[in-house]
mmCIF file of C-alpha atoms in Angstrom:
data_model
loop_
_atom_site.group_PDB
_atom_site.id
_atom_site.type_symbol
_atom_site.label_atom_id
_atom_site.label_comp_id
_atom_site.label_asym_id
_atom_site.label_seq_id
_atom_site.Cartn_x
_atom_site.Cartn_y
_atom_site.Cartn_z
ATOM 1 C CA ALA A 1 101.885 -62.692 -61.675
ATOM 2 C CA SER A 2 104.426 -59.979 -62.478
ATOM 3 C CA ARG A 3 102.548 -59.011 -65.617
ATOM 4 C CA SER A 4 99.249 -58.729 -63.764
ATOM 5 C CA TYR A 5 100.916 -56.555 -61.090
ATOM 6 C CA LEU A 6 102.207 -54.217 -63.796
ATOM 7 C CA ASP A 7 98.824 -54.019 -65.518
ATOM 8 C CA LYS A 8 96.903 -53.403 -62.316
ATOM 9 C CA HIS A 9 99.182 -51.188 -60.242
ATOM 10 C CA PHE A 10 101.800 -49.473 -62.371
ATOM 11 C CA ILE A 11 100.828 -49.004 -66.014
ATOM 12 C CA PRO A 12 97.636 -47.059 -65.103
ATOM 13 C CA VAL A 13 99.820 -44.663 -63.083
ATOM 14 C CA PHE A 14 103.033 -44.427 -65.088
ATOM 15 C CA GLY A 15 101.575 -45.076 -68.527
ATOM 16 C CA ARG A 16 103.505 -46.662 -71.363
ATOM 17 C CA ARG A 17 106.523 -44.400 -71.111
ATOM 18 C CA PRO A 18 110.150 -45.348 -71.779
ATOM 19 C CA MET A 19 111.599 -46.948 -68.645
ATOM 20 C CA GLY A 20 114.455 -44.449 -68.544
ATOM 21 C CA LYS A 21 111.995 -41.586 -68.070
ATOM 22 C CA LEU A 22 110.616 -42.832 -64.747
ATOM 23 C CA LEU A 23 112.000 -40.854 -61.804
ATOM 24 C CA PRO A 24 112.555 -41.953 -58.179
ATOM 25 C CA SER A 25 110.145 -39.243 -57.034
ATOM 26 C CA GLU A 26 107.384 -40.802 -59.127
ATOM 27 C CA VAL A 27 107.955 -44.225 -57.606
ATOM 28 C CA GLN A 28 107.909 -42.625 -54.150
ATOM 29 C CA ARG A 29 104.657 -40.864 -55.032
ATOM 30 C CA TRP A 30 103.131 -44.188 -56.093
ATOM 31 C CA VAL A 31 104.093 -45.737 -52.746
ATOM 32 C CA THR A 32 102.630 -42.815 -50.810
ATOM 33 C CA THR A 33 99.393 -42.755 -52.810
ATOM 34 C CA ALA A 34 98.923 -46.526 -52.706
ATOM 35 C CA THR A 35 99.388 -46.514 -48.929
ATOM 36 C CA GLU A 36 96.938 -43.639 -48.474
ATOM 37 C CA ASN A 37 94.406 -45.511 -50.610
ATOM 38 C CA GLY A 38 94.500 -48.470 -48.246
ATOM 39 C CA LEU A 39 97.003 -50.861 -49.820
ATOM 40 C CA SER A 40 98.737 -52.712 -46.983
ATOM 41 C CA PRO A 41 102.446 -52.181 -46.279
ATOM 42 C CA VAL A 42 103.069 -55.841 -47.141
ATOM 43 C CA SER A 43 101.386 -55.486 -50.538
ATOM 44 C CA VAL A 44 103.113 -52.183 -51.256
ATOM 45 C CA GLY A 45 106.446 -53.817 -50.457
ATOM 46 C CA LYS A 46 105.679 -56.851 -52.617
ATOM 47 C CA TYR A 47 104.709 -54.798 -55.664
ATOM 48 C CA HIS A 48 107.634 -52.425 -55.181
ATOM 49 C CA THR A 49 110.044 -55.366 -55.010
ATOM 50 C CA MET A 50 108.654 -56.693 -58.288
ATOM 51 C CA LEU A 51 109.018 -53.292 -59.976
ATOM 52 C CA ALA A 52 112.546 -52.910 -58.613
ATOM 53 C CA SER A 53 113.511 -56.329 -60.009
ATOM 54 C CA VAL A 54 112.258 -55.316 -63.458
ATOM 55 C CA PHE A 55 114.435 -52.201 -63.387
ATOM 56 C CA GLU A 56 117.374 -54.150 -61.992
ATOM 57 C CA ARG A 57 117.271 -56.454 -65.012
ATOM 58 C CA ALA A 58 116.919 -53.468 -67.306
ATOM 59 C CA LEU A 59 119.973 -51.932 -65.622
ATOM 60 C CA VAL A 60 122.026 -55.062 -66.285
ATOM 61 C CA ASP A 61 120.972 -54.966 -69.937
ATOM 62 C CA ARG A 62 121.781 -51.220 -70.132
ATOM 63 C CA VAL A 63 118.186 -50.361 -71.007
ATOM 64 C CA VAL A 64 118.235 -47.799 -68.181
ATOM 65 C CA MET A 65 121.078 -45.986 -66.440
ATOM 66 C CA PHE A 66 119.681 -46.181 -62.890
ATOM 67 C CA ASN A 67 117.022 -47.964 -60.874
ATOM 68 C CA PRO A 68 114.339 -45.455 -59.755
ATOM 69 C CA CYS A 69 113.268 -47.878 -57.007
ATOM 70 C CA ALA A 70 116.676 -47.972 -55.327
ATOM 71 C CA HIS A 71 116.041 -45.491 -52.516
ATOM 72 C CA THR A 72 112.278 -45.572 -52.066
ATOM 73 C CA GLU A 73 111.010 -45.157 -48.510
ATOM 74 C CA LEU A 74 108.484 -47.908 -47.904
ATOM 75 C CA PRO A 75 105.737 -47.908 -45.258
ATOM 76 C CA LYS A 76 106.667 -49.555 -41.999
ATOM 77 C CA ARG A 77 105.437 -53.095 -41.599
ATOM 78 C CA ILE A 78 103.864 -53.729 -38.224
ATOM 79 C CA LYS A 79 104.537 -57.344 -37.375
ATOM 80 C CA LYS A 80 101.323 -59.051 -36.381
ATOM 81 C CA LYS A 81 101.271 -61.680 -33.695
ATOM 82 C CA THR A 82 100.828 -64.962 -35.503
ATOM 83 C CA ARG A 83 98.798 -67.831 -34.198
ATOM 84 C CA THR A 84 99.414 -71.471 -35.036
ATOM 85 C CA LEU A 85 96.522 -73.798 -35.677
ATOM 86 C CA THR A 86 96.175 -76.394 -32.918
ATOM 87 C CA PRO A 87 95.473 -80.070 -33.649
ATOM 88 C CA ASP A 88 91.997 -79.743 -32.124
ATOM 89 C CA GLU A 89 91.222 -76.696 -34.269
ATOM 90 C CA TYR A 90 92.457 -78.531 -37.338
ATOM 91 C CA ASP A 91 90.232 -81.521 -36.526
ATOM 92 C CA ALA A 92 87.240 -79.209 -36.191
ATOM 93 C CA ILE A 93 87.866 -77.648 -39.608
ATOM 94 C CA LEU A 94 88.452 -81.041 -41.206
ATOM 95 C CA GLU A 95 85.143 -82.297 -39.807
ATOM 96 C CA ALA A 96 83.341 -79.247 -41.234
ATOM 97 C CA LEU A 97 84.744 -79.764 -44.729
ATOM 98 C CA PRO A 98 82.750 -81.576 -47.422
ATOM 99 C CA ALA A 99 83.897 -85.210 -47.483
ATOM 100 C CA GLN A 100 85.321 -84.999 -51.018
ATOM 101 C CA HIS A 101 87.874 -82.396 -49.949
ATOM 102 C CA ARG A 102 89.108 -83.913 -46.694
ATOM 103 C CA LEU A 103 91.830 -86.129 -48.151
ATOM 104 C CA MET A 104 93.351 -83.191 -50.001
ATOM 105 C CA VAL A 105 93.469 -81.170 -46.790
ATOM 106 C CA GLU A 106 94.899 -84.123 -44.862
ATOM 107 C CA THR A 107 97.610 -84.399 -47.499
ATOM 108 C CA ALA A 108 98.356 -80.702 -47.073
ATOM 109 C CA ILE A 109 98.703 -80.853 -43.278
ATOM 110 C CA ASN A 110 100.806 -84.034 -43.380
ATOM 111 C CA THR A 111 103.236 -82.841 -46.056
ATOM 112 C CA GLY A 112 103.345 -79.056 -45.723
ATOM 113 C CA VAL A 113 103.261 -78.614 -49.494
ATOM 114 C CA ARG A 114 102.312 -75.294 -51.029
ATOM 115 C CA TRP A 115 98.905 -74.915 -52.690
ATOM 116 C CA GLY A 116 100.278 -75.043 -56.240
ATOM 117 C CA GLU A 117 102.247 -78.178 -55.384
ATOM 118 C CA LEU A 118 99.223 -79.784 -53.724
ATOM 119 C CA VAL A 119 96.874 -79.400 -56.695
ATOM 120 C CA ALA A 120 99.630 -80.510 -59.100
ATOM 121 C CA LEU A 121 100.144 -83.880 -57.390
ATOM 122 C CA LYS A 122 99.583 -86.972 -59.541
ATOM 123 C CA PRO A 123 99.581 -90.708 -58.760
ATOM 124 C CA ARG A 124 102.990 -91.033 -60.424
ATOM 125 C CA HIS A 125 104.446 -88.757 -57.733
ATOM 126 C CA LEU A 126 103.594 -91.334 -55.060
ATOM 127 C CA ASN A 127 105.596 -94.510 -54.499
ATOM 128 C CA LEU A 128 103.193 -96.846 -52.747
ATOM 129 C CA LYS A 129 105.945 -99.348 -51.933
ATOM 130 C CA THR A 130 108.277 -96.931 -50.152
ATOM 131 C CA GLY A 131 105.643 -94.491 -48.902
ATOM 132 C CA LYS A 132 107.514 -91.593 -50.493
ATOM 133 C CA LEU A 133 105.942 -88.586 -52.177
ATOM 134 C CA THR A 134 107.928 -86.530 -54.684
ATOM 135 C CA VAL A 135 107.050 -82.892 -55.284
ATOM 136 C CA GLU A 136 108.258 -81.960 -58.749
ATOM 137 C CA GLU A 137 105.514 -79.822 -60.286
ATOM 138 C CA THR A 138 103.442 -76.823 -59.346
ATOM 139 C CA ILE A 139 100.365 -75.192 -60.851
ATOM 140 C CA VAL A 140 100.063 -71.419 -61.056
ATOM 141 C CA GLU A 141 96.962 -69.378 -61.823
ATOM 142 C CA ILE A 142 97.303 -66.383 -64.124
ATOM 143 C CA SER A 143 94.937 -64.248 -66.151
ATOM 144 C CA THR A 144 94.122 -65.690 -69.552
ATOM 145 C CA LYS A 145 95.188 -62.387 -71.101
ATOM 146 C CA ASN A 146 98.764 -62.909 -69.948
ATOM 147 C CA SER A 147 98.858 -66.675 -70.432
ATOM 148 C CA PRO A 148 101.159 -67.972 -73.181
ATOM 149 C CA THR A 149 98.706 -70.834 -73.781
ATOM 150 C CA GLY A 150 95.476 -68.913 -73.205
ATOM 151 C CA GLN A 151 94.745 -71.116 -70.194
ATOM 152 C CA ARG A 152 94.318 -69.841 -66.637
ATOM 153 C CA MET A 153 96.103 -72.784 -65.013
ATOM 154 C CA LEU A 154 99.707 -73.465 -65.999
ATOM 155 C CA THR A 155 101.819 -76.400 -64.851
ATOM 156 C CA LYS A 156 105.466 -75.624 -64.173
ATOM 157 C CA PRO A 157 107.972 -78.486 -64.154
ATOM 158 C CA TYR A 158 109.520 -77.578 -60.819
ATOM 159 C CA PRO A 159 108.282 -76.041 -57.553
ATOM 160 C CA LYS A 160 109.337 -72.706 -56.131
ATOM 161 C CA ASP A 161 113.015 -73.397 -55.511
ATOM 162 C CA ASN A 162 113.504 -75.309 -58.789
ATOM 163 C CA GLU A 163 114.391 -78.520 -56.995
ATOM 164 C CA PRO A 164 112.114 -81.555 -56.652
ATOM 165 C CA ARG A 165 111.942 -82.900 -53.119
ATOM 166 C CA THR A 166 110.886 -86.235 -51.683
ATOM 167 C CA MET A 167 109.242 -86.858 -48.338
ATOM 168 C CA GLY A 168 107.725 -89.741 -46.426
ATOM 169 C CA ILE A 169 104.032 -89.734 -45.606
ATOM 170 C CA PRO A 170 102.228 -91.499 -42.728
ATOM 171 C CA PRO A 171 101.079 -95.082 -43.456
ATOM 172 C CA ASP A 172 97.419 -94.297 -42.775
ATOM 173 C CA LEU A 173 97.487 -91.396 -45.241
ATOM 174 C CA LEU A 174 99.293 -93.594 -47.766
ATOM 175 C CA THR A 175 96.502 -96.167 -47.497
ATOM 176 C CA GLN A 176 93.816 -93.516 -47.940
ATOM 177 C CA ILE A 177 95.509 -92.082 -51.028
ATOM 178 C CA ALA A 178 96.000 -95.556 -52.513
ATOM 179 C CA ASP A 179 92.275 -96.286 -52.036
ATOM 180 C CA TRP A 180 91.433 -92.864 -53.513
ATOM 181 C CA ILE A 181 93.452 -93.647 -56.646
ATOM 182 C CA LYS A 182 91.961 -97.113 -56.995
ATOM 183 C CA THR A 183 88.297 -96.236 -56.462
ATOM 184 C CA ARG A 184 88.509 -93.328 -58.913
ATOM 185 C CA GLY A 185 90.481 -95.237 -61.496
ATOM 186 C CA LEU A 186 93.125 -92.533 -61.668
ATOM 187 C CA LYS A 187 95.964 -93.000 -64.120
ATOM 188 C CA LYS A 188 99.574 -92.095 -63.356
ATOM 189 C CA GLY A 189 99.336 -88.773 -65.152
ATOM 190 C CA ASP A 190 95.933 -87.700 -63.791
ATOM 191 C CA LEU A 191 95.628 -85.028 -61.139
ATOM 192 C CA LEU A 192 95.280 -86.563 -57.690
ATOM 193 C CA PHE A 193 92.919 -83.812 -56.532
ATOM 194 C CA ALA A 194 90.865 -82.139 -59.237
ATOM 195 C CA THR A 195 87.464 -80.771 -60.156
ATOM 196 C CA GLN A 196 84.745 -83.112 -61.374
ATOM 197 C CA ALA A 197 85.929 -82.326 -64.898
ATOM 198 C CA GLY A 198 89.471 -83.413 -63.999
ATOM 199 C CA THR A 199 90.874 -79.885 -64.179
ATOM 200 C CA PRO A 200 93.021 -78.145 -61.526
ATOM 201 C CA ILE A 201 91.214 -76.768 -58.485
ATOM 202 C CA SER A 202 91.270 -72.968 -58.318
ATOM 203 C CA ARG A 203 92.716 -71.565 -55.102
ATOM 204 C CA ASN A 204 90.199 -68.706 -55.014
ATOM 205 C CA THR A 205 87.234 -70.955 -55.708
ATOM 206 C CA PHE A 206 88.286 -73.426 -53.025
ATOM 207 C CA ARG A 207 88.941 -70.659 -50.520
ATOM 208 C CA THR A 208 85.603 -68.873 -50.971
ATOM 209 C CA ARG A 209 83.266 -71.825 -51.583
ATOM 210 C CA VAL A 210 84.815 -74.536 -49.439
ATOM 211 C CA TRP A 211 87.494 -73.416 -46.995
ATOM 212 C CA ARG A 212 86.030 -70.251 -45.471
ATOM 213 C CA PRO A 213 82.573 -71.768 -44.894
ATOM 214 C CA ALA A 214 84.239 -74.751 -43.185
ATOM 215 C CA VAL A 215 86.344 -72.518 -40.928
ATOM 216 C CA LYS A 216 83.232 -70.560 -39.972
ATOM 217 C CA ALA A 217 81.230 -73.712 -39.296
ATOM 218 C CA SER A 218 84.074 -75.203 -37.229
ATOM 219 C CA GLY A 219 83.853 -72.502 -34.580
ATOM 220 C CA VAL A 220 87.580 -71.715 -34.835
ATOM 221 C CA ASP A 221 87.783 -68.068 -33.810
ATOM 222 C CA PHE A 222 90.497 -66.710 -36.105
ATOM 223 C CA ASP A 223 90.915 -66.318 -39.828
ATOM 224 C CA VAL A 224 92.665 -69.545 -40.824
ATOM 225 C CA ARG A 225 94.085 -69.539 -44.336
ATOM 226 C CA VAL A 226 94.742 -72.661 -46.386
ATOM 227 C CA HIS A 227 98.425 -71.664 -46.294
ATOM 228 C CA ASP A 228 98.279 -71.892 -42.496
ATOM 229 C CA LEU A 229 98.202 -75.665 -42.884
ATOM 230 C CA ARG A 230 101.791 -75.403 -44.104
ATOM 231 C CA HIS A 231 102.692 -73.244 -41.106
ATOM 232 C CA ALA A 232 101.007 -75.689 -38.737
ATOM 233 C CA HIS A 233 102.833 -78.629 -40.319
ATOM 234 C CA ALA A 234 106.212 -76.981 -39.752
ATOM 235 C CA SER A 235 105.407 -75.793 -36.238
ATOM 236 C CA TRP A 236 104.077 -79.184 -35.141
ATOM 237 C CA LEU A 237 107.210 -80.908 -36.455
ATOM 238 C CA LEU A 238 109.532 -78.495 -34.669
ATOM 239 C CA ALA A 239 107.519 -78.670 -31.461
ATOM 240 C CA GLY A 240 107.726 -82.466 -31.683
ATOM 241 C CA GLY A 241 111.513 -82.397 -31.750
ATOM 242 C CA SER A 242 112.321 -82.500 -35.467
ATOM 243 C CA ASP A 243 115.537 -80.717 -36.373
ATOM 244 C CA ILE A 244 115.565 -77.530 -38.425
ATOM 245 C CA LYS A 245 117.383 -79.092 -41.390
ATOM 246 C CA SER A 246 114.829 -81.880 -41.782
ATOM 247 C CA VAL A 247 111.891 -79.474 -41.641
ATOM 248 C CA MET A 248 113.672 -77.086 -43.999
ATOM 249 C CA ASP A 249 114.174 -79.857 -46.563
ATOM 250 C CA CYS A 250 110.588 -81.035 -46.229
ATOM 251 C CA LEU A 251 109.189 -77.557 -46.844
ATOM 252 C CA GLY A 252 111.560 -76.795 -49.694
ATOM 253 C CA HIS A 253 113.078 -73.765 -47.998
ATOM 254 C CA ALA A 254 116.350 -72.510 -49.438
ATOM 255 C CA GLN A 255 117.431 -70.695 -46.269
ATOM 256 C CA THR A 256 117.381 -71.776 -42.635
ATOM 257 C CA PRO A 257 116.003 -68.444 -41.243
ATOM 258 C CA THR A 258 112.829 -68.993 -43.268
ATOM 259 C CA THR A 259 112.185 -72.195 -41.306
ATOM 260 C CA GLN A 260 113.313 -70.750 -37.968
ATOM 261 C CA LYS A 261 110.448 -68.252 -37.966
ATOM 262 C CA TYR A 262 107.980 -70.996 -37.108
ATOM 263 C CA PRO A 263 107.142 -71.538 -33.408
ATOM 264 C CA HIS A 264 109.143 -74.295 -31.709
ATOM 265 C CA THR A 265 106.643 -74.843 -28.895
ATOM 266 C CA PRO A 266 103.330 -76.706 -29.067
ATOM 267 C CA PRO A 267 100.448 -74.408 -30.071
ATOM 268 C CA ARG A 268 98.053 -73.665 -27.242
ATOM 269 C CA PRO A 269 94.296 -73.307 -27.548
ATOM 270 C CA ALA A 270 93.128 -69.696 -27.434
#
């Protein structure tokens, strides 16, 4: 991702100059221009953070003498009022989904896993006797140009925080997944949810061809993202009385404040 950010947002502006020649005023100009051209404050901040981290590493290695991103004034982020998916809204979306994708979405809402973790799940990650699911891999999508293998989908051995995590799943979901594995003849190392060719499901393809049409057909009146299933999972647990530490561990959060941002009250229909 970092390489694609550089190629798309920074190299066309700064060119292939020595890092030590880039001035703080030029970084500030990029921020100003990007904002004026319609890039959101969140995106500007994300790309700036990536660029700053590159220079920070270069500073440690003495490639540069200062970080030109150190004192950049970033556009103010206006915090939007978030809305949590209600159980009824979720049921409506699930009903509108093509049948072959419903189990994957049910797994997402019941576990709170990230997209890359969801599409990387394999039968060997599920212990049918204990009802435990272990998240220990993630799949990332990158451009083939920047891929070390030439492939767009890369499997990383550990999820975001570099620590596998294990969670229990509801008995009814466990039964559905077990039947799914059996009827499809999936082997331990096969992807649990994949394309017809057995390859990883693309986030963008799923979002545009499957998820958005289902949300529209469901009648839910706000733009629900696939990632909102993770938010709903956390919020429903907290609203149901689960403690912060348990939810934090389930989601794979490294810091408690990240989990505390989720609503602790039951979501209400709009």
